Amino acid sequence: MNAPAPEIAIEVEGLTKSFNGRVVVRDLSMRVKRGEIYGFLGPNGSGKTTTIRMLCGLLTPDAGRGTCLGFDIRTEADKIKRRVGYMTQRFSLYQDLSVRENLEFVARLYGVADPVGAARAMVERLGLKGREEQLAGSLSGGWKQRLALGACTLPEPQLLLLDEPTAGVDPKARREFWNEIHALAGQGLTVLVSTHYMDEAERCHEIAYIAYGQLLTVGSVPEVIAGAHLVTYTVSGDDLGRIATELEACEGVDMVAPFGASLHVSGRDRDKLEAAMTPLRENRSLRIEPSEASLEDVFIDLMSRSRDNFQ
Ligand SMILES: Nc1ncnc2c1ncn2[C@@H]1O[C@H](COP(=O)(O)OP(=O)(O)OP(=O)(O)O)[C@@H](O)[C@H]1O
Ligand SMILES: [Mg+2]
């Protein structure tokens, strides 16, 4: 029987998982559309990897249900695994095999029809021609990750789960990696990718932010920013260190963050924030301008609020 082809790639409800009596993913529901690039963000230890592993059937949730590519995550894990490319958080290829050997090995493991040809085509696609015989372990960080991406797309999966694929990779290599993600999505692949980088979040169709095991917000980047209802000012001028300390103590100021030669000041209550800013307006050496909250402002705000709720 063929796999069903719903327009939804992932749909899960109420996923919960505990380790040693501690809840690390709590009542998590999410929906990922086919062909979409879905970004998964959240602080260290917030439950991203645990969620990804539940989505592809590697880990069974304690509670909750759902489907991935139309298959039940509890009872049809083997069918899911055959159709999903999972790039783990740590480099998972053989460091002491060459680029070609790694790709051929993966192709054989997944029963790809012509493993040698498929590996050769992938080398070309990755731009690794001329480096086929180089040991994977001797590649730069950026090339390693591209190779790992290539390896997990070799079996022609319908869904890619990429767990922090670009951690520690330089900006140019990250950009190329993301160009490749977009090219794959353009061919119809669904991509769920976890990241700590804001510029990468902005390259996703939709993002979700998770903290303390709970999904706090979902939507496109503009929707997430608008949904946070943060009022933000940029303050530039002299003596910003002292001003930051003063502002931090004011009611209505939820966040102060230095950015180069200016401060980002934000709060959720417009009137209170305005009141906190009023004394600063008398200081002629300062420039105070309304600005839009950045994605980073929004995430830090969400995280501190969820910590308050948690305690
Ligand atoms: N197999 C396990 N046994 C016990 N605890 C675990 C296990 N796997 C994860 N945890 C714990 O669950 C919590 C969530 O971990 P998880 O790896 O899902 O977070 P993460 O969001 O992926 O973090 P990071 O950004 O650092 O990769 C952490 O506190 C972690 O220590
Ligand atoms: Mg992780």
Tab-separated table of C-alpha atoms and ligand atoms in Angstrom:
chain	number	residue	atom	x	y	z
A	1	MET	CA	0.000	0.000	0.000
A	2	ASN	CA	1.257	3.457	-0.855
A	3	ALA	CA	1.786	6.059	1.817
A	4	PRO	CA	-1.072	8.525	2.137
A	5	ALA	CA	-0.149	11.944	0.786
A	6	PRO	CA	-1.762	14.493	3.058
A	7	GLU	CA	-0.883	18.159	2.664
A	8	ILE	CA	0.229	18.029	6.278
A	9	ALA	CA	3.616	16.443	6.891
A	10	ILE	CA	3.555	16.453	10.682
A	11	GLU	CA	0.593	16.698	12.990
A	12	VAL	CA	1.018	15.876	16.660
A	13	GLU	CA	-1.009	16.631	19.752
A	14	GLY	CA	-0.206	16.674	23.431
A	15	LEU	CA	3.246	15.097	23.184
A	16	THR	CA	4.742	14.673	26.627
A	17	LYS	CA	7.996	13.028	27.626
A	18	SER	CA	9.752	12.637	30.957
A	19	PHE	CA	13.222	11.396	31.754
A	20	ASN	CA	13.869	10.141	35.283
A	21	GLY	CA	10.656	11.709	36.552
A	22	ARG	CA	11.404	15.124	35.023
A	23	VAL	CA	9.087	16.406	32.272
A	24	VAL	CA	11.222	17.652	29.373
A	25	VAL	CA	8.480	17.994	26.741
A	26	ARG	CA	5.060	19.032	27.946
A	27	ASP	CA	1.753	18.794	26.064
A	28	LEU	CA	3.321	19.821	22.769
A	29	SER	CA	1.168	20.124	19.657
A	30	MET	CA	2.419	21.124	16.248
A	31	ARG	CA	1.524	21.000	12.592
A	32	VAL	CA	3.934	21.275	9.701
A	33	LYS	CA	2.709	21.721	6.142
A	34	ARG	CA	4.257	19.806	3.280
A	35	GLY	CA	6.937	21.630	1.347
A	36	GLU	CA	7.472	24.055	4.186
A	37	ILE	CA	10.665	24.963	6.035
A	38	TYR	CA	9.738	24.917	9.697
A	39	GLY	CA	12.226	26.351	12.174
A	40	PHE	CA	12.461	25.010	15.677
A	41	LEU	CA	14.026	27.406	18.186
A	42	GLY	CA	14.564	27.428	21.911
A	43	PRO	CA	17.244	27.579	24.592
A	44	ASN	CA	19.591	24.692	25.395
A	45	GLY	CA	17.779	21.822	27.050
A	46	SER	CA	14.323	23.065	26.052
A	47	GLY	CA	13.335	19.776	24.415
A	48	LYS	CA	14.012	20.312	20.691
A	49	THR	CA	16.022	17.137	20.126
A	50	THR	CA	13.624	15.101	22.266
A	51	THR	CA	10.688	16.366	20.185
A	52	ILE	CA	12.452	15.641	16.896
A	53	ARG	CA	13.156	12.096	18.057
A	54	MET	CA	9.501	11.577	18.977
A	55	LEU	CA	8.378	12.903	15.587
A	56	CYS	CA	10.322	10.287	13.664
A	57	GLY	CA	9.453	7.398	15.942
A	58	LEU	CA	12.879	7.032	17.570
A	59	LEU	CA	11.414	7.823	20.955
A	60	THR	CA	7.913	6.957	22.193
A	61	PRO	CA	6.037	9.756	23.933
A	62	ASP	CA	4.593	9.108	27.409
A	63	ALA	CA	1.389	10.804	26.280
A	64	GLY	CA	0.035	12.344	23.119
A	65	ARG	CA	-0.543	11.150	19.593
A	66	GLY	CA	0.097	12.135	16.046
A	67	THR	CA	1.237	11.371	12.573
A	68	CYS	CA	4.359	12.029	10.562
A	69	LEU	CA	3.943	11.757	6.770
A	70	GLY	CA	0.566	10.215	7.463
A	71	PHE	CA	1.934	7.417	9.662
A	72	ASP	CA	1.247	6.963	13.330
A	73	ILE	CA	4.296	7.974	15.360
A	74	ARG	CA	3.589	5.238	17.932
A	75	THR	CA	2.800	2.237	15.756
A	76	GLU	CA	4.333	2.943	12.354
A	77	ALA	CA	7.794	4.150	13.283
A	78	ASP	CA	9.470	1.846	10.772
A	79	LYS	CA	7.493	3.383	7.890
A	80	ILE	CA	8.356	6.878	9.073
A	81	LYS	CA	12.061	6.107	9.375
A	82	ARG	CA	12.205	4.913	5.781
A	83	ARG	CA	10.855	8.227	4.505
A	84	VAL	CA	12.656	10.640	6.786
A	85	GLY	CA	16.209	11.957	6.599
A	86	TYR	CA	17.441	12.727	10.102
A	87	MET	CA	20.592	14.764	10.562
A	88	THR	CA	21.598	14.394	14.181
A	89	GLN	CA	23.066	17.153	16.316
A	90	ARG	CA	26.489	15.458	16.312
A	91	PHE	CA	28.311	14.559	13.087
A	92	SER	CA	27.211	11.003	12.457
A	93	LEU	CA	29.212	9.956	9.403
A	94	TYR	CA	32.401	7.933	9.537
A	95	GLN	CA	35.333	10.298	10.021
A	96	ASP	CA	37.803	7.714	8.759
A	97	LEU	CA	35.908	6.916	5.572
A	98	SER	CA	36.269	9.133	2.528
A	99	VAL	CA	33.489	11.381	1.219
A	100	ARG	CA	32.711	8.822	-1.499
A	101	GLU	CA	32.808	5.843	0.869
A	102	ASN	CA	30.454	7.542	3.313
A	103	LEU	CA	27.930	8.341	0.594
A	104	GLU	CA	28.130	4.888	-0.967
A	105	PHE	CA	27.730	3.312	2.469
A	106	VAL	CA	24.580	5.310	3.191
A	107	ALA	CA	23.210	4.563	-0.279
A	108	ARG	CA	23.726	0.811	0.257
A	109	LEU	CA	22.306	0.933	3.771
A	110	TYR	CA	19.081	2.404	2.405
A	111	GLY	CA	18.962	0.119	-0.617
A	112	VAL	CA	19.386	2.914	-3.172
A	113	ALA	CA	19.312	1.343	-6.667
A	114	ASP	CA	22.748	2.377	-7.982
A	115	PRO	CA	24.795	3.296	-4.899
A	116	VAL	CA	27.971	4.201	-6.798
A	117	GLY	CA	26.113	6.410	-9.283
A	118	ALA	CA	23.963	7.975	-6.567
A	119	ALA	CA	27.055	8.802	-4.502
A	120	ARG	CA	28.768	10.306	-7.547
A	121	ALA	CA	25.727	12.448	-8.363
A	122	MET	CA	25.578	13.633	-4.762
A	123	VAL	CA	29.270	14.593	-4.798
A	124	GLU	CA	28.525	16.805	-7.808
A	125	ARG	CA	25.441	18.269	-6.250
A	126	LEU	CA	27.368	19.109	-3.079
A	127	GLY	CA	30.209	20.718	-5.019
A	128	LEU	CA	32.651	18.178	-3.557
A	129	LYS	CA	34.086	17.034	-6.877
A	130	GLY	CA	37.840	16.567	-6.520
A	131	ARG	CA	37.470	15.779	-2.814
A	132	GLU	CA	35.818	12.376	-3.158
A	133	GLU	CA	38.769	10.568	-1.635
A	134	GLN	CA	39.310	13.005	1.220
A	135	LEU	CA	38.516	11.556	4.646
A	136	ALA	CA	35.284	12.989	6.029
A	137	GLY	CA	37.049	13.742	9.305
A	138	SER	CA	39.463	16.091	7.549
A	139	LEU	CA	36.757	18.282	5.972
A	140	SER	CA	36.078	21.758	7.357
A	141	GLY	CA	33.056	22.148	9.640
A	142	GLY	CA	30.954	23.627	6.855
A	143	TRP	CA	31.782	20.876	4.378
A	144	LYS	CA	31.141	18.175	6.962
A	145	GLN	CA	27.639	19.489	7.490
A	146	ARG	CA	26.975	19.718	3.769
A	147	LEU	CA	28.156	16.150	3.374
A	148	ALA	CA	25.875	15.046	6.219
A	149	LEU	CA	22.964	16.838	4.559
A	150	GLY	CA	23.795	15.148	1.275
A	151	ALA	CA	23.948	11.765	2.995
A	152	CYS	CA	20.541	12.146	4.572
A	153	THR	CA	18.943	13.220	1.285
A	154	LEU	CA	20.453	10.307	-0.691
A	155	PRO	CA	17.587	7.889	0.022
A	156	GLU	CA	15.195	10.566	-1.322
A	157	PRO	CA	13.232	11.184	1.868
A	158	GLN	CA	10.010	13.205	1.936
A	159	LEU	CA	10.898	14.930	5.186
A	160	LEU	CA	14.187	16.182	6.571
A	161	LEU	CA	14.714	16.582	10.296
A	162	LEU	CA	17.838	18.678	10.766
A	163	ASP	CA	18.981	19.124	14.347
A	164	GLU	CA	21.184	22.232	14.619
A	165	PRO	CA	22.847	21.430	11.300
A	166	THR	CA	24.898	24.618	11.191
A	167	ALA	CA	26.092	24.956	14.795
A	168	GLY	CA	29.587	26.415	14.750
A	169	VAL	CA	29.648	26.847	10.966
A	170	ASP	CA	30.870	30.137	9.473
A	171	PRO	CA	28.387	32.599	7.909
A	172	LYS	CA	29.260	31.892	4.292
A	173	ALA	CA	28.992	28.127	4.730
A	174	ARG	CA	25.738	28.610	6.672
A	175	ARG	CA	24.326	30.661	3.848
A	176	GLU	CA	25.239	27.996	1.303
A	177	PHE	CA	23.742	25.330	3.529
A	178	TRP	CA	20.497	27.305	3.686
A	179	ASN	CA	20.462	27.834	-0.053
A	180	GLU	CA	20.568	24.056	-0.329
A	181	ILE	CA	17.714	23.685	2.190
A	182	HIS	CA	15.625	26.065	0.083
A	183	ALA	CA	16.508	24.194	-3.094
A	184	LEU	CA	15.363	20.933	-1.469
A	185	ALA	CA	12.135	22.520	-0.223
A	186	GLY	CA	11.616	23.846	-3.761
A	187	GLN	CA	11.632	20.216	-4.918
A	188	GLY	CA	8.818	19.447	-2.485
A	189	LEU	CA	10.693	18.251	0.594
A	190	THR	CA	9.418	19.272	3.986
A	191	VAL	CA	12.166	20.465	6.323
A	192	LEU	CA	12.051	20.787	10.087
A	193	VAL	CA	15.247	22.409	11.296
A	194	SER	CA	16.362	23.403	14.776
A	195	THR	CA	18.702	26.344	15.179
A	196	HIS	CA	19.950	28.988	17.588
A	197	TYR	CA	20.606	31.516	14.815
A	198	MET	CA	18.131	34.354	14.276
A	199	ASP	CA	19.131	34.906	10.651
A	200	GLU	CA	18.283	31.268	9.982
A	201	ALA	CA	14.911	31.630	11.701
A	202	GLU	CA	14.191	34.414	9.247
A	203	ARG	CA	14.763	32.065	6.354
A	204	CYS	CA	11.982	29.708	7.513
A	205	HIS	CA	8.379	29.804	6.336
A	206	GLU	CA	7.212	29.201	9.854
A	207	ILE	CA	8.936	29.065	13.223
A	208	ALA	CA	8.118	27.634	16.625
A	209	TYR	CA	9.755	28.634	19.880
A	210	ILE	CA	10.022	26.131	22.712
A	211	ALA	CA	11.203	26.747	26.278
A	212	TYR	CA	11.076	24.428	29.293
A	213	GLY	CA	9.479	21.788	27.074
A	214	GLN	CA	6.534	23.979	26.092
A	215	LEU	CA	5.756	25.460	22.710
A	216	LEU	CA	5.341	29.167	23.382
A	217	THR	CA	4.703	30.642	19.960
A	218	VAL	CA	4.241	29.544	16.347
A	219	GLY	CA	3.893	31.466	13.113
A	220	SER	CA	5.749	33.307	10.407
A	221	VAL	CA	8.479	35.670	11.644
A	222	PRO	CA	6.273	38.801	11.293
A	223	GLU	CA	3.404	37.003	13.065
A	224	VAL	CA	5.632	35.950	15.945
A	225	ILE	CA	7.017	39.464	16.347
A	226	ALA	CA	3.569	41.069	16.193
A	227	GLY	CA	2.129	38.458	18.577
A	228	ALA	CA	4.636	39.353	21.283
A	229	HIS	CA	3.194	42.891	21.602
A	230	LEU	CA	6.549	44.282	22.622
A	231	VAL	CA	7.128	48.023	22.530
A	232	THR	CA	10.757	48.772	21.741
A	233	TYR	CA	12.959	51.861	21.704
A	234	THR	CA	16.508	52.337	20.539
A	235	VAL	CA	18.562	54.641	22.751
A	236	SER	CA	21.889	55.978	21.508
A	237	GLY	CA	24.282	58.535	22.956
A	238	ASP	CA	26.730	58.822	25.859
A	239	ASP	CA	27.091	56.848	29.044
A	240	LEU	CA	24.851	54.004	27.933
A	241	GLY	CA	26.197	51.614	30.560
A	242	ARG	CA	24.845	53.729	33.400
A	243	ILE	CA	21.589	54.337	31.554
A	244	ALA	CA	21.119	50.619	30.995
A	245	THR	CA	21.508	49.962	34.730
A	246	GLU	CA	19.000	52.700	35.572
A	247	LEU	CA	16.493	51.480	33.021
A	248	GLU	CA	16.741	47.884	34.209
A	249	ALA	CA	15.495	48.989	37.623
A	250	CYS	CA	12.452	50.809	36.191
A	251	GLU	CA	8.956	49.387	36.270
A	252	GLY	CA	7.694	48.704	32.755
A	253	VAL	CA	11.135	47.919	31.372
A	254	ASP	CA	11.231	44.199	30.684
A	255	MET	CA	14.487	44.083	28.772
A	256	VAL	CA	17.556	46.201	28.092
A	257	ALA	CA	20.148	44.937	25.642
A	258	PRO	CA	23.213	46.780	24.330
A	259	PHE	CA	23.638	46.587	20.534
A	260	GLY	CA	26.906	48.170	19.432
A	261	ALA	CA	26.543	51.885	20.139
A	262	SER	CA	22.890	51.726	21.192
A	263	LEU	CA	20.507	50.069	23.622
A	264	HIS	CA	17.350	48.122	22.832
A	265	VAL	CA	14.789	48.826	25.513
A	266	SER	CA	11.525	46.918	25.469
A	267	GLY	CA	8.451	46.270	27.516
A	268	ARG	CA	4.965	44.881	27.167
A	269	ASP	CA	3.136	47.781	28.820
A	270	ARG	CA	3.374	50.831	26.550
A	271	ASP	CA	2.351	53.387	29.218
A	272	LYS	CA	4.738	52.110	31.850
A	273	LEU	CA	7.601	51.895	29.376
A	274	GLU	CA	6.842	55.425	28.200
A	275	ALA	CA	6.923	56.617	31.821
A	276	ALA	CA	10.317	54.967	32.318
A	277	MET	CA	11.682	56.693	29.214
A	278	THR	CA	10.411	60.170	30.128
A	279	PRO	CA	13.357	61.229	32.344
A	280	LEU	CA	15.760	60.192	29.574
A	281	ARG	CA	14.108	62.540	27.127
A	282	GLU	CA	15.461	65.491	29.133
A	283	ASN	CA	18.987	64.306	28.457
A	284	ARG	CA	19.947	66.141	25.264
A	285	SER	CA	22.899	63.869	24.566
A	286	LEU	CA	20.583	60.910	23.968
A	287	ARG	CA	18.658	59.941	20.887
A	288	ILE	CA	15.538	57.931	21.561
A	289	GLU	CA	13.708	56.370	18.666
A	290	PRO	CA	10.845	53.908	18.501
A	291	SER	CA	11.922	50.709	16.788
A	292	GLU	CA	10.549	47.301	16.015
A	293	ALA	CA	11.290	44.412	18.351
A	294	SER	CA	13.718	41.943	16.833
A	295	LEU	CA	13.097	38.224	16.843
A	296	GLU	CA	15.805	37.920	19.468
A	297	ASP	CA	14.031	40.467	21.714
A	298	VAL	CA	10.846	38.434	21.370
A	299	PHE	CA	12.510	35.119	22.232
A	300	ILE	CA	14.336	36.492	25.248
A	301	ASP	CA	11.102	38.019	26.476
A	302	LEU	CA	9.205	34.754	25.949
A	303	MET	CA	11.884	32.797	27.737
A	304	SER	CA	11.978	35.059	30.776
A	305	ARG	CA	8.193	35.049	31.002
A	306	SER	CA	8.003	31.289	30.760
A	307	ARG	CA	10.699	31.009	33.461
A	308	ASP	CA	8.530	33.182	35.708
A	309	ASN	CA	5.533	30.932	35.055
A	310	PHE	CA	7.631	27.888	35.661
A	311	GLN	CA	8.885	28.918	39.086
B	1	LIG	N1	17.979	10.161	27.123
B	1	LIG	C1	17.876	11.090	28.072
B	1	LIG	N2	17.911	10.775	29.385
B	1	LIG	C2	17.776	11.697	30.341
B	1	LIG	N3	17.602	13.012	30.115
B	1	LIG	C3	17.554	13.402	28.836
B	1	LIG	C4	17.693	12.473	27.749
B	1	LIG	N4	17.600	13.167	26.587
B	1	LIG	C5	17.420	14.457	26.928
B	1	LIG	N5	17.392	14.611	28.270
B	1	LIG	C6	17.175	15.872	28.992
B	1	LIG	O1	15.987	16.453	28.465
B	1	LIG	C7	16.097	17.858	28.381
B	1	LIG	C8	15.810	18.304	26.964
B	1	LIG	O2	16.878	17.874	26.145
B	1	LIG	P1	16.944	18.106	24.586
B	1	LIG	O3	18.194	17.449	24.128
B	1	LIG	O4	15.675	17.654	23.952
B	1	LIG	O5	17.061	19.691	24.485
B	1	LIG	P2	17.457	20.613	23.245
B	1	LIG	O6	16.396	21.646	23.150
B	1	LIG	O7	17.699	19.768	22.064
B	1	LIG	O8	18.804	21.316	23.725
B	1	LIG	P3	20.098	21.818	22.883
B	1	LIG	O9	19.726	23.150	22.280
B	1	LIG	O10	21.163	21.950	23.923
B	1	LIG	O11	20.396	20.765	21.864
B	1	LIG	C9	17.505	18.207	28.857
B	1	LIG	O12	17.416	18.607	30.194
B	1	LIG	C10	18.260	16.900	28.731
B	1	LIG	O13	19.274	16.822	29.678
B	2	MG	MG	19.293	19.434	20.894
